Amino acid sequence: MKLRLHEIEYGSGDVAESKSFYSNVLGLETSVDQPALKVYRTNVNAMDLNFSEHIPKGVISISFLTNDLDIATKELTRKKATFTGPEKSHLGMMSITLHDPNGIVVKINTPTSASPQWLKDLASGLEENS
């Protein structure tokens, strides 16, 4: 059986509130915008599925990669978003952490000189608003 990760989906008590967070705070655009369903295209050809011990058992997080955590931090501060960090994370990355309206952990990561080269290459290929 051949598989590829298709989507990350989770229940929301208020999809309009979730849309506000992902659209207004993180700047994502909806590709499906129905009253009870919001879908965001990630434009990712490959996505990791991680099982880790550096986050508590049962915690689910959505992680985004950026090539400039300082710009991301300034943008989130401008939008009055509540977050923690930056702090050291796995694979030599620095991360900031937010929580969406449903309590889902949302991380924004950037590689550092201590990160593997493939991760640095992945981040260096990012363009603003891509």
Coordinates of C-alpha atoms in Angstrom, one line a residue:
M1 CA 0.0 0.0 0.0
K2 CA 1.4 3.4 -1.0
L3 CA 0.4 6.4 1.1
R4 CA 1.1 10.1 1.2
L5 CA 0.0 12.5 3.8
H6 CA -3.1 14.3 2.4
E7 CA -4.4 16.6 5.1
I8 CA -4.4 17.6 8.7
E9 CA -7.9 18.0 10.0
Y10 CA -9.2 18.6 13.4
G11 CA -12.5 19.5 15.0
S12 CA -13.3 23.1 15.7
G13 CA -16.0 24.5 18.0
D14 CA -16.1 27.7 15.8
V15 CA -14.7 27.5 12.3
A16 CA -15.1 31.3 11.8
E17 CA -12.9 31.9 14.8
S18 CA -10.4 29.3 13.5
K19 CA -10.5 31.0 10.1
S20 CA -9.7 34.4 11.7
F21 CA -6.6 32.9 13.4
Y22 CA -5.2 31.1 10.4
S23 CA -6.1 33.9 7.9
N24 CA -5.5 37.0 9.9
V25 CA -2.7 36.0 12.3
L26 CA -0.8 33.5 10.1
G27 CA -1.8 34.9 6.7
L28 CA -3.0 31.7 5.1
E29 CA -5.6 31.8 2.3
T30 CA -8.6 29.5 2.2
S31 CA -9.2 27.3 -0.8
V32 CA -12.5 26.0 0.5
D33 CA -14.6 28.4 2.6
Q34 CA -17.9 26.8 3.6
P35 CA -19.8 27.7 6.7
A36 CA -18.7 24.5 8.6
L37 CA -15.4 23.8 6.7
K38 CA -12.3 25.8 6.0
V39 CA -9.5 24.3 4.0
Y40 CA -6.1 25.9 3.5
R41 CA -3.7 24.8 0.8
T42 CA -0.2 24.6 2.1
N43 CA 1.6 24.4 -1.2
V44 CA 3.8 21.7 0.2
N45 CA 5.0 18.9 -2.0
A46 CA 6.3 16.9 1.0
M47 CA 5.3 17.0 4.7
D48 CA 6.8 15.3 7.7
L49 CA 4.8 13.2 10.0
N50 CA 6.6 13.3 13.4
F51 CA 6.3 11.2 16.5
S52 CA 8.5 12.9 19.1
E53 CA 9.4 12.8 22.8
H54 CA 10.2 16.6 22.9
I55 CA 6.5 17.4 23.2
P56 CA 4.1 15.8 25.7
K57 CA 2.3 12.6 24.8
G58 CA -1.0 13.3 23.2
V59 CA -0.2 16.8 22.2
I60 CA -0.7 17.6 18.5
S61 CA 1.1 20.5 16.9
I62 CA 1.1 22.1 13.5
S63 CA 4.5 23.5 12.5
F64 CA 5.4 26.0 9.9
L65 CA 8.9 26.8 8.6
T66 CA 10.2 30.3 8.0
N67 CA 13.5 31.6 6.7
D68 CA 13.4 34.6 9.1
L69 CA 12.0 34.1 12.6
D70 CA 12.7 37.8 13.5
I71 CA 10.3 39.0 10.8
A72 CA 7.7 36.4 11.9
T73 CA 8.0 37.5 15.5
K74 CA 7.6 41.2 14.5
E75 CA 4.6 40.4 12.3
L76 CA 2.9 38.4 15.1
T77 CA 3.6 41.2 17.6
R78 CA 2.1 43.8 15.2
K79 CA -1.0 41.6 15.0
K80 CA -1.1 41.4 18.8
A81 CA -0.8 37.6 18.7
T82 CA 0.1 35.9 21.9
F83 CA 3.2 33.6 21.6
T84 CA 6.2 32.3 23.5
G85 CA 9.8 32.1 22.4
P86 CA 11.9 32.1 20.5
E87 CA 13.4 29.1 22.1
K88 CA 15.7 26.2 21.1
S89 CA 13.9 23.3 19.5
H90 CA 14.7 20.0 17.8
L91 CA 17.1 19.7 14.9
G92 CA 18.9 22.8 16.0
M93 CA 15.9 25.0 15.2
M94 CA 14.6 28.1 17.0
S95 CA 10.8 28.2 17.5
I96 CA 8.0 30.4 18.6
T97 CA 4.8 28.8 19.8
L98 CA 1.2 30.0 19.6
H99 CA -2.2 28.3 20.4
D100 CA -5.0 28.5 17.9
P101 CA -8.6 29.1 19.2
N102 CA -9.1 25.4 19.6
G103 CA -6.0 24.9 21.8
I104 CA -3.9 23.4 19.0
V105 CA -0.2 24.1 19.4
V106 CA 1.1 26.1 16.4
K107 CA 4.8 26.4 16.0
I108 CA 6.9 28.6 13.6
N109 CA 10.4 27.2 13.2
T110 CA 13.6 28.4 11.6
P111 CA 16.8 26.5 11.2
T112 CA 20.1 27.7 12.6
S113 CA 23.7 27.0 11.9
A114 CA 23.3 23.8 14.1
S115 CA 20.4 22.5 11.9
P116 CA 21.0 19.8 9.2
Q117 CA 21.8 21.2 5.7
W118 CA 18.6 19.8 4.2
L119 CA 16.5 21.8 6.6
K120 CA 18.5 25.0 5.9
D121 CA 18.0 24.4 2.2
L122 CA 14.3 23.9 2.7
A123 CA 14.0 27.2 4.6
S124 CA 16.2 29.1 2.1
G125 CA 13.8 28.2 -0.7
L126 CA 10.9 30.0 1.0
E127 CA 9.6 33.2 -0.5
E128 CA 7.4 35.8 1.3
N129 CA 3.7 34.8 1.0
S130 CA 4.4 31.5 -0.8

